[in-house]
Amino acid sequence: GARVWSVLKEALDDSLTDPLAGALSGPQALDWILSVLQGIRVSTVRFGAPAVYVGDVAGAAGLSFHAIRVMGLSEGTIPPSLAEDPVLPGSVRAELAPGRIPTPADRALFAVRALDRAVRTASCSVVLSAPRTDLGRVQREPSSSLLEAAAALGRPDTATGSPAAVIPDMRRLRRDSFVPARRDARAARWTAPVSDASWIDRAATTGHAGTVPPAWLAAPSLDIARMRTLSSPAATGPVAGFLDRGRPLPDVPGLSATAPISASGLRRLLQCPYGFLLERVLRFEEPEEADLLREIDALSYGSLLHEVAAAFYRAHGSEFCARHHDLPHWERHASALAAQAFDAFVRWYPLAGKEISASERRRLERDVARLLAHDWGDGLPTRNHGVEVAFGYDREVTVEGDGGERLHVRGYIDRIDVEGDRTVVRDIKTGKPKPRAGRQAAPDPITDVQIALYGMVVRQHAAEWSLPGDTGAVYVYLAGMRGSERAFVDDWATLESRARAWVGVAARLLRDRAFPRSPEGDDCCYCAFGAVCGGDAAARSAAMLASAGEPGSSFLGIRTGEDDGEDA
């Protein structure tokens, strides 16, 4: 009954919190379970009073049972395997003391007799069972005792009802004994489930769907009706990324001087606030992977290229921008710096062979040469203010968005040049070019927020850094034979206006702890959290944001371009 099950469950539940038991597995874990169950045996009961016996078959001698279940009747248990004793074989035993020292055959006979005695004492029911596999997941065959029991029962064919063979084979044993027994056991578990597994099996069946124990609904985290409400397309609760402002949460980047946000973090926030929450706030990361051996990964290569470019402009920026000497002269200097940086890089980044290493070296030298050729341009002199210019590290830096919203920011600007009476911010990219043409002509919150942020920071510090107030921002792409640009120079005001809207939306999302999923399906293609959100996450998020109010509706607007206005 349920009382016996509850006693067994309580005893084993205590073991789950035992650190020693948690370190056990396999046979040692079974020994532990056996010792726990033996520890709750009732040893003071009067002989003959109702009790439960847990032990081996031989130990049941002299006891009578209302019901009996013998488990583990696989081949080699009852009767046991006739293994010879290497020290005292059976033939030697028979010679030394005939009939007094048990032989392997005697041990097998004793086990069968013990099973026979136990079965005969059962007054109501007998259950014999065999495992399909052992602890090592090796398939096991049923014991011959089960064959003899099936032969004694002589059950008819369950399919036709005709008499079965006297001695069944394994196919008939499964059909007429095992399959009906499993079906009856499953029906019994569904009728009166005891364990959580039984309840889950019952709840998963068609006839009992929706029927769960009341204890499962006691906690909010287990309330199915609440889960359905939270997971509905129109829900704006924690499941959708809208968190309670009163609950504890790690420092959210961007809202304080002690936790500023970077350009890449701002880009991730505007791309998918939910992904930003998991990556930048909760610090969930993808598992570590081995380095690529046949090429340098994109992130490491970009850092290497930026390192070479920074080293070149620190050493020769003023003379190069003033167009002293000719371009081949500077290409030789840059090539030497690239070779030096590459040699230091491959000391810790493995590449599979000299040919691959030589190919990646040529790739770096080629991209550095493209950068110099691009900067040399038509020969008009410029002034380089600095490379890898840091901001937000030694003192607080904020940028202002629409509605007076502010974000604390920090980062490194690749390069700041002065061209005539204009300051131009340049950021070097090694990825696929995205020139301002066609549908990509207007400012984009994902593509352009980085240089927009850098440009806003430079405008704030123009007087302090002795720079012209007129500003421009350019992405320099090195892919392709000649590279390309994505520039906001003459129309910087357009980019700045859109950037203030992006900053305002981002600040409101962070302040209100609103982290909805991206409404654009393309953002989910390479996201590590796609399995968490589901395949229709973007569509569900778009439907939810349309009626979510602020700041969700503003975020939807900047992602779909509905709030671009005349500036676009």
XYZ file of C-alpha atoms in Angstrom:
568
model
C 0.000 0.000 0.000
C 0.888 3.663 -0.080
C 2.154 3.583 3.546
C 4.869 1.064 2.718
C 5.893 3.029 -0.369
C 6.068 6.248 1.648
C 8.353 4.614 4.222
C 10.684 3.345 1.504
C 10.652 6.680 -0.316
C 11.428 8.679 2.831
C 14.384 6.450 3.636
C 15.859 6.782 0.154
C 15.107 10.519 -0.094
C 17.367 11.118 2.898
C 20.190 9.415 1.009
C 19.887 11.906 -1.852
C 21.283 14.653 0.364
C 24.086 12.492 1.752
C 27.407 13.599 0.130
C 28.822 10.093 0.468
C 25.871 8.513 -1.301
C 26.087 11.109 -4.069
C 29.569 9.881 -4.960
C 28.458 6.256 -5.435
C 27.370 4.528 -8.631
C 26.888 1.030 -10.008
C 27.192 -1.901 -7.593
C 28.354 0.377 -4.762
C 25.170 2.419 -5.090
C 23.071 -0.762 -4.984
C 24.917 -1.877 -1.845
C 24.127 1.488 -0.278
C 20.429 1.156 -1.157
C 20.389 -2.361 0.267
C 21.924 -1.163 3.535
C 19.387 1.675 3.783
C 16.440 -0.667 3.235
C 17.823 -3.175 5.678
C 18.157 -0.375 8.202
C 14.388 0.247 8.235
C 13.470 -3.408 8.703
C 11.137 -4.006 11.636
C 13.137 -6.355 13.835
C 10.884 -6.257 16.925
C 7.712 -7.555 15.296
C 6.263 -10.718 16.728
C 6.875 -13.738 14.514
C 3.870 -14.296 12.269
C 2.660 -10.684 12.435
C 2.214 -8.814 9.128
C 5.525 -7.496 7.853
C 7.493 -6.931 4.664
C 10.531 -9.072 3.952
C 13.341 -7.695 1.786
C 16.189 -10.117 1.209
C 17.431 -13.036 -0.827
C 15.384 -16.131 -1.590
C 17.352 -18.402 0.733
C 16.715 -16.058 3.672
C 12.931 -16.443 3.263
C 13.024 -20.052 4.460
C 10.389 -20.692 7.100
C 8.332 -17.579 6.298
C 4.899 -17.507 4.702
C 3.703 -14.678 2.443
C 0.493 -13.133 1.215
C 2.287 -12.009 -1.955
C 5.808 -12.535 -3.213
C 7.915 -10.897 -5.908
C 11.224 -12.400 -6.970
C 13.335 -9.986 -9.020
C 16.462 -10.445 -11.071
C 15.680 -13.865 -12.521
C 18.066 -13.546 -15.425
C 20.198 -16.334 -16.806
C 22.807 -17.431 -14.274
C 20.976 -16.298 -11.092
C 18.450 -19.020 -10.170
C 19.739 -21.552 -10.881
C 23.209 -20.012 -10.603
C 25.936 -20.675 -13.132
C 27.859 -23.897 -12.440
C 31.239 -22.283 -11.956
C 33.977 -24.565 -10.664
C 35.940 -23.581 -7.571
C 39.578 -23.275 -8.802
C 40.889 -24.164 -5.332
C 38.577 -27.110 -4.570
C 36.856 -28.400 -7.751
C 33.658 -30.451 -7.532
C 35.371 -33.753 -8.318
C 37.786 -33.279 -5.415
C 34.903 -32.375 -3.090
C 33.092 -35.605 -4.015
C 36.180 -37.682 -3.257
C 37.007 -36.016 0.055
C 33.542 -36.005 1.632
C 30.753 -37.410 -0.549
C 27.483 -35.654 0.159
C 28.880 -33.432 2.890
C 30.779 -30.705 0.963
C 28.410 -28.971 -1.497
C 29.405 -29.082 -5.136
C 28.440 -26.457 -7.767
C 25.523 -28.671 -8.772
C 24.392 -28.811 -5.136
C 24.437 -25.013 -4.904
C 22.251 -24.768 -7.999
C 19.824 -27.296 -6.536
C 19.671 -25.456 -3.198
C 18.789 -22.180 -4.995
C 15.997 -23.838 -6.979
C 14.599 -25.457 -3.837
C 14.666 -22.112 -1.992
C 12.695 -20.510 -4.826
C 10.246 -23.407 -4.762
C 9.694 -23.041 -0.998
C 9.153 -19.286 -1.240
C 6.674 -19.614 -4.110
C 4.696 -22.322 -2.371
C 4.150 -20.152 0.712
C 2.465 -17.324 -1.228
C -1.287 -17.390 -0.632
C -2.411 -14.652 -3.069
C 0.006 -13.760 -5.852
C 3.451 -14.545 -7.201
C 5.439 -12.227 -9.461
C 8.621 -13.383 -11.174
C 10.606 -10.784 -13.126
C 13.857 -10.593 -15.062
C 15.876 -7.496 -16.099
C 16.395 -6.856 -19.788
C 19.917 -5.495 -19.173
C 22.399 -5.519 -16.320
C 24.204 -2.538 -14.790
C 26.666 -2.534 -17.668
C 23.755 -2.293 -20.162
C 24.510 -5.808 -21.410
C 21.365 -7.625 -22.544
C 20.345 -10.549 -20.329
C 18.193 -13.577 -21.094
C 15.469 -14.744 -18.678
C 16.337 -17.544 -16.287
C 15.224 -21.104 -17.014
C 13.059 -20.758 -13.900
C 10.789 -18.433 -15.863
C 10.537 -20.974 -18.665
C 9.523 -23.641 -16.173
C 6.950 -21.322 -14.584
C 5.466 -20.523 -18.012
C 5.326 -24.208 -18.843
C 3.560 -24.917 -15.540
C 0.972 -22.196 -16.157
C 0.298 -23.378 -19.697
C -1.265 -20.085 -20.807
C -2.990 -20.148 -24.212
C -1.868 -18.110 -27.191
C -2.933 -14.503 -26.420
C -3.536 -13.812 -30.107
C -5.614 -16.858 -31.116
C -6.623 -18.411 -27.812
C -5.442 -21.829 -28.910
C -3.350 -24.004 -26.557
C 0.312 -23.101 -26.592
C 3.289 -25.426 -26.722
C 4.101 -27.259 -23.497
C 7.600 -25.750 -23.343
C 7.436 -22.184 -24.756
C 10.240 -20.615 -26.722
C 11.341 -17.022 -26.124
C 8.900 -15.576 -28.650
C 5.932 -17.305 -26.992
C 7.222 -16.406 -23.528
C 7.291 -12.715 -24.452
C 3.897 -12.842 -26.182
C 1.946 -14.815 -23.553
C 3.709 -13.799 -20.319
C 5.934 -10.721 -20.478
C 3.788 -8.470 -22.678
C 0.512 -9.074 -20.733
C 2.388 -8.620 -17.455
C 3.847 -5.292 -18.543
C 0.431 -4.135 -19.705
C -1.173 -5.070 -16.382
C 1.641 -3.428 -14.413
C 1.295 -0.236 -16.440
C -2.467 -0.210 -15.862
C -1.898 -0.674 -12.140
C 0.579 2.191 -12.019
C -1.849 4.443 -13.866
C -4.745 3.459 -11.593
C -2.800 4.139 -8.377
C 0.423 5.973 -9.236
C 2.939 6.176 -6.417
C 6.217 7.517 -7.789
C 6.752 10.696 -9.827
C 7.640 8.556 -12.849
C 4.268 6.794 -12.586
C 2.457 10.128 -12.408
C 4.342 11.388 -15.459
C 3.473 8.234 -17.423
C -0.166 8.604 -16.434
C -0.312 12.301 -17.309
C 1.222 11.581 -20.720
C -1.469 9.092 -21.738
C -4.545 10.085 -23.696
C -7.037 8.760 -21.172
C -5.454 10.553 -18.200
C -4.107 13.708 -19.860
C -4.226 16.696 -17.534
C -4.587 14.630 -14.352
C -1.691 15.389 -12.028
C -1.222 15.158 -8.256
C -2.238 18.324 -6.359
C 1.283 18.706 -4.978
C 2.534 19.443 -8.476
C 0.431 22.587 -8.623
C 1.347 23.928 -5.196
C 4.451 25.858 -6.312
C 4.142 28.655 -8.928
C 6.993 27.119 -10.910
C 4.913 23.930 -11.334
C 1.528 25.510 -12.017
C 0.635 24.375 -15.546
C -2.118 26.964 -15.966
C 0.350 29.701 -14.993
C 2.908 28.309 -17.455
C 0.350 28.424 -20.269
C -0.495 32.016 -19.416
C 3.156 33.071 -19.317
C 3.964 31.302 -22.585
C 1.060 32.771 -24.539
C 2.085 34.955 -27.518
C 0.714 38.122 -25.869
C 2.357 37.571 -22.467
C 4.882 40.182 -21.313
C 6.224 38.497 -18.195
C 9.609 36.985 -17.319
C 9.273 34.265 -19.961
C 9.110 36.992 -22.609
C 12.095 38.808 -21.084
C 10.253 41.496 -19.097
C 11.700 41.186 -15.591
C 10.451 42.575 -12.292
C 12.428 45.697 -11.376
C 12.153 44.804 -7.680
C 13.874 41.427 -8.003
C 17.658 40.996 -7.617
C 19.711 40.993 -10.789
C 23.436 41.447 -11.499
C 24.577 44.938 -12.522
C 23.080 45.803 -15.885
C 25.745 47.334 -18.178
C 25.177 50.939 -19.205
C 23.216 52.252 -16.232
C 26.101 53.263 -13.952
C 29.678 54.484 -14.130
C 30.851 51.291 -12.428
C 29.300 49.126 -15.156
C 29.508 50.937 -18.525
C 28.423 49.324 -21.777
C 30.683 48.780 -24.793
C 29.838 49.367 -28.442
C 29.579 45.626 -29.062
C 27.322 45.271 -26.005
C 25.061 48.060 -27.264
C 24.923 46.385 -30.656
C 23.944 43.066 -29.036
C 21.268 44.810 -26.964
C 19.676 46.424 -30.020
C 19.922 43.162 -31.952
C 18.330 40.906 -29.315
C 17.809 42.160 -25.757
C 17.104 38.606 -24.569
C 20.439 37.403 -25.945
C 22.085 40.417 -24.268
C 20.526 39.373 -20.943
C 21.864 35.828 -21.198
C 25.338 36.801 -22.465
C 26.220 40.140 -20.895
C 24.181 40.103 -17.650
C 23.836 36.440 -16.650
C 27.171 35.505 -18.300
C 25.977 32.395 -20.123
C 28.558 31.327 -22.688
C 28.980 28.673 -25.340
C 31.227 25.719 -24.426
C 34.896 26.171 -25.191
C 35.953 24.871 -28.589
C 39.341 23.897 -29.946
C 41.118 26.521 -32.053
C 40.838 26.223 -35.805
C 43.997 24.639 -37.175
C 43.608 25.436 -40.872
C 42.920 29.154 -40.483
C 42.749 31.859 -37.851
C 39.249 32.353 -36.480
C 37.530 35.626 -37.362
C 37.723 37.205 -33.906
C 41.416 36.418 -33.392
C 42.294 37.549 -36.918
C 40.469 40.841 -36.451
C 42.388 41.498 -33.231
C 45.679 40.679 -34.961
C 44.965 43.049 -37.849
C 43.981 45.843 -35.472
C 47.191 45.291 -33.539
C 49.306 45.693 -36.695
C 47.374 48.763 -37.852
C 47.722 50.388 -34.435
C 51.460 49.656 -34.316
C 51.961 51.162 -37.779
C 50.064 54.382 -37.068
C 51.716 54.850 -33.696
C 55.132 54.599 -35.312
C 54.543 56.274 -38.686
C 51.057 57.841 -38.575
C 52.114 61.472 -38.799
C 54.552 60.999 -41.690
C 52.225 58.618 -43.553
C 49.233 60.957 -43.315
C 51.413 63.863 -44.455
C 52.281 61.733 -47.523
C 56.038 61.739 -46.914
C 57.817 59.213 -49.175
C 55.732 57.003 -51.444
C 53.255 54.171 -50.799
C 55.709 51.263 -51.463
C 57.992 52.723 -48.794
C 55.233 52.506 -46.201
C 54.116 49.097 -47.396
C 57.582 47.740 -46.586
C 57.406 49.151 -43.071
C 53.889 47.748 -42.568
C 54.953 44.349 -43.917
C 57.770 44.183 -41.373
C 55.387 45.025 -38.531
C 52.897 42.430 -39.793
C 55.583 39.735 -39.895
C 56.720 40.585 -36.374
C 53.161 40.514 -34.992
C 52.353 37.268 -36.822
C 55.424 35.513 -35.444
C 54.403 36.475 -31.915
C 50.794 35.446 -32.585
C 51.510 31.898 -33.814
C 53.529 31.149 -30.690
C 50.235 30.678 -28.826
C 47.785 30.065 -31.722
C 48.466 26.645 -33.354
C 48.211 26.219 -37.133
C 48.434 22.882 -38.929
C 51.663 23.082 -40.890
C 54.007 25.543 -42.538
C 51.887 25.955 -45.675
C 48.836 27.079 -43.698
C 50.969 29.378 -41.557
C 52.512 30.924 -44.687
C 49.050 31.386 -46.234
C 47.718 33.192 -43.158
C 50.857 35.362 -43.051
C 50.288 36.412 -46.680
C 46.631 37.097 -45.869
C 47.627 39.453 -43.051
C 50.211 41.255 -45.166
C 47.702 41.580 -48.005
C 45.015 43.111 -45.765
C 47.502 45.526 -44.205
C 48.569 46.596 -47.695
C 44.906 47.134 -48.632
C 44.415 49.300 -45.565
C 47.405 51.474 -46.481
C 46.295 51.747 -50.109
C 42.831 52.783 -48.966
C 44.196 55.406 -46.588
C 46.655 56.747 -49.138
C 43.705 57.465 -51.381
C 44.140 60.258 -53.867
C 47.164 61.743 -52.138
C 45.391 64.451 -50.147
C 47.207 64.899 -46.810
C 45.342 64.221 -43.539
C 46.314 64.344 -39.876
C 46.099 61.283 -37.673
C 44.996 62.177 -34.166
C 45.411 58.695 -32.665
C 44.763 54.969 -32.885
C 43.044 52.690 -30.376
C 41.848 55.771 -28.513
C 40.353 54.670 -25.179
C 37.359 56.299 -23.519
C 35.333 55.551 -20.394
C 38.130 53.771 -18.530
C 39.918 56.473 -16.582
C 36.815 58.618 -16.124
C 33.073 58.510 -16.728
C 31.748 58.985 -20.278
C 28.041 59.134 -21.136
C 26.092 59.596 -24.356
C 22.656 61.165 -24.447
C 19.692 59.747 -26.305
C 16.174 60.905 -27.025
C 14.127 61.924 -24.006
C 17.214 62.796 -21.975
C 18.121 59.130 -21.510
C 21.823 58.486 -20.893
C 24.113 55.486 -21.198
C 27.512 55.069 -19.561
C 29.901 53.817 -22.244
C 33.487 52.783 -22.775
C 35.618 51.319 -25.550
C 38.444 51.851 -28.029
C 38.195 53.851 -31.247
C 40.303 52.299 -34.037
C 41.400 55.594 -35.553
C 40.661 59.302 -35.445
C 41.782 61.399 -38.435
C 41.480 65.072 -39.257
C 40.647 65.887 -42.872
C 40.583 69.617 -43.403
C 38.099 71.046 -40.905
C 36.412 67.733 -40.156
C 37.148 64.935 -37.691
C 36.629 61.466 -39.169
C 36.238 58.356 -37.025
C 37.305 55.156 -38.770
C 36.653 51.572 -37.727
C 38.365 48.696 -39.559
C 36.324 45.620 -40.469
C 37.545 42.315 -41.894
C 34.088 40.889 -42.584
C 31.727 41.146 -45.541
C 31.379 44.728 -46.869
C 28.067 46.520 -46.337
C 28.239 49.638 -48.508
C 25.438 52.200 -48.386
C 23.536 51.103 -51.441
C 19.939 50.070 -52.068
C 18.163 48.826 -48.962
C 21.334 49.310 -46.909
C 21.631 53.033 -47.616
C 19.791 54.172 -44.461
C 21.352 53.992 -40.985
C 20.856 50.582 -39.427
C 20.810 50.074 -35.632
C 22.772 46.825 -35.812
C 25.332 47.744 -38.457
C 25.947 51.395 -37.637
C 25.522 51.778 -33.875
C 29.260 51.210 -33.280
C 30.620 54.061 -35.391
C 27.668 56.214 -34.346
C 28.639 55.753 -30.700
C 32.298 56.516 -31.470
C 31.314 59.644 -33.377
C 29.135 60.892 -30.520
C 31.983 60.384 -28.054
C 34.436 62.263 -30.318
C 32.024 65.205 -30.688
C 31.794 65.465 -26.896
C 35.588 65.541 -26.542
C 36.388 67.578 -29.669
C 37.425 70.706 -27.779
C 39.381 68.765 -25.152
C 41.214 66.745 -27.816
C 41.774 69.824 -30.075
C 39.647 68.383 -32.875
C 37.246 70.100 -35.307
C 33.626 69.917 -34.154
C 32.362 68.796 -37.577
C 32.325 64.981 -37.491
C 32.135 62.019 -39.848
C 32.180 58.250 -39.296
C 33.397 55.522 -41.655
C 33.609 51.732 -41.658
C 36.616 50.533 -43.689
C 36.096 47.028 -45.096
C 39.220 45.194 -46.255
C 37.472 42.228 -47.917
C 37.663 42.022 -51.697
C 40.406 43.157 -54.016
C 40.205 46.854 -53.178
C 37.968 47.022 -50.124
C 35.091 49.448 -49.639
C 33.594 51.906 -47.169
C 30.348 52.527 -45.377
C 30.591 56.243 -44.714
C 28.527 58.877 -42.915
C 30.556 61.995 -43.563
C 28.474 64.613 -45.350
C 25.291 63.267 -43.711
C 26.647 62.657 -40.208
C 23.647 64.514 -38.759
C 21.367 61.778 -40.121
C 23.322 59.047 -38.372
C 23.586 61.036 -35.150
C 19.839 61.662 -35.069
C 19.071 57.974 -35.512
C 21.762 57.032 -32.966
C 20.142 59.215 -30.310
C 16.897 57.326 -30.871
C 18.750 54.002 -30.542
C 20.476 55.109 -27.341
C 17.162 56.276 -25.889
C 15.476 52.951 -26.602
C 18.447 51.006 -25.254
C 18.508 53.020 -22.015
C 14.777 52.499 -21.454
C 15.102 48.759 -22.081
C 17.883 48.518 -19.505
C 16.192 50.756 -16.949
C 12.872 48.872 -17.161
C 14.621 45.477 -17.273
C 12.848 44.705 -20.524
C 14.738 42.113 -22.544
C 12.409 40.901 -25.303
C 13.568 38.556 -28.021
C 14.465 39.916 -31.448
C 11.497 40.318 -33.817
C 13.766 39.542 -36.801
C 14.168 35.851 -37.667
C 17.599 36.370 -39.270
C 19.039 37.253 -35.851
C 18.327 33.699 -34.671
C 20.229 31.874 -37.442
C 23.557 31.616 -35.638
C 22.421 32.331 -32.075
C 23.638 29.862 -29.438
C 20.352 30.254 -27.547
C 18.068 29.248 -30.415
C 17.131 25.996 -28.692
C 16.018 27.942 -25.604
C 13.772 30.357 -27.500
C 12.276 28.004 -30.102
C 11.981 28.234 -33.868
C 9.087 30.738 -33.841
C 10.583 33.065 -31.230
C 10.946 36.042 -33.589
C 7.350 35.847 -34.818
C 6.015 35.498 -31.268
C 8.138 38.429 -30.122
C 6.923 40.677 -32.961
C 3.287 39.895 -32.106
C 3.887 40.550 -28.420
C 5.865 43.788 -28.905
C 3.164 45.266 -31.127
C 0.895 45.558 -28.085
C 3.453 45.630 -25.257
C 3.682 49.395 -24.819
C 6.936 51.209 -23.999
C 9.782 50.459 -24.356
C 8.853 47.308 -26.305
C 6.979 49.152 -29.047
C 9.895 51.579 -29.584
C 12.310 48.663 -29.836
C 10.044 47.047 -32.432
C 9.956 50.351 -34.297
C 13.721 50.754 -34.641
C 14.112 47.112 -35.709
C 11.400 47.246 -38.365
C 12.265 50.785 -39.517
C 8.815 52.135 -38.726
C 10.201 55.086 -36.733
C 12.848 56.213 -39.241
C 10.915 59.326 -40.163
C 12.245 61.821 -42.664
C 15.867 61.262 -41.696
C 15.915 57.875 -43.433
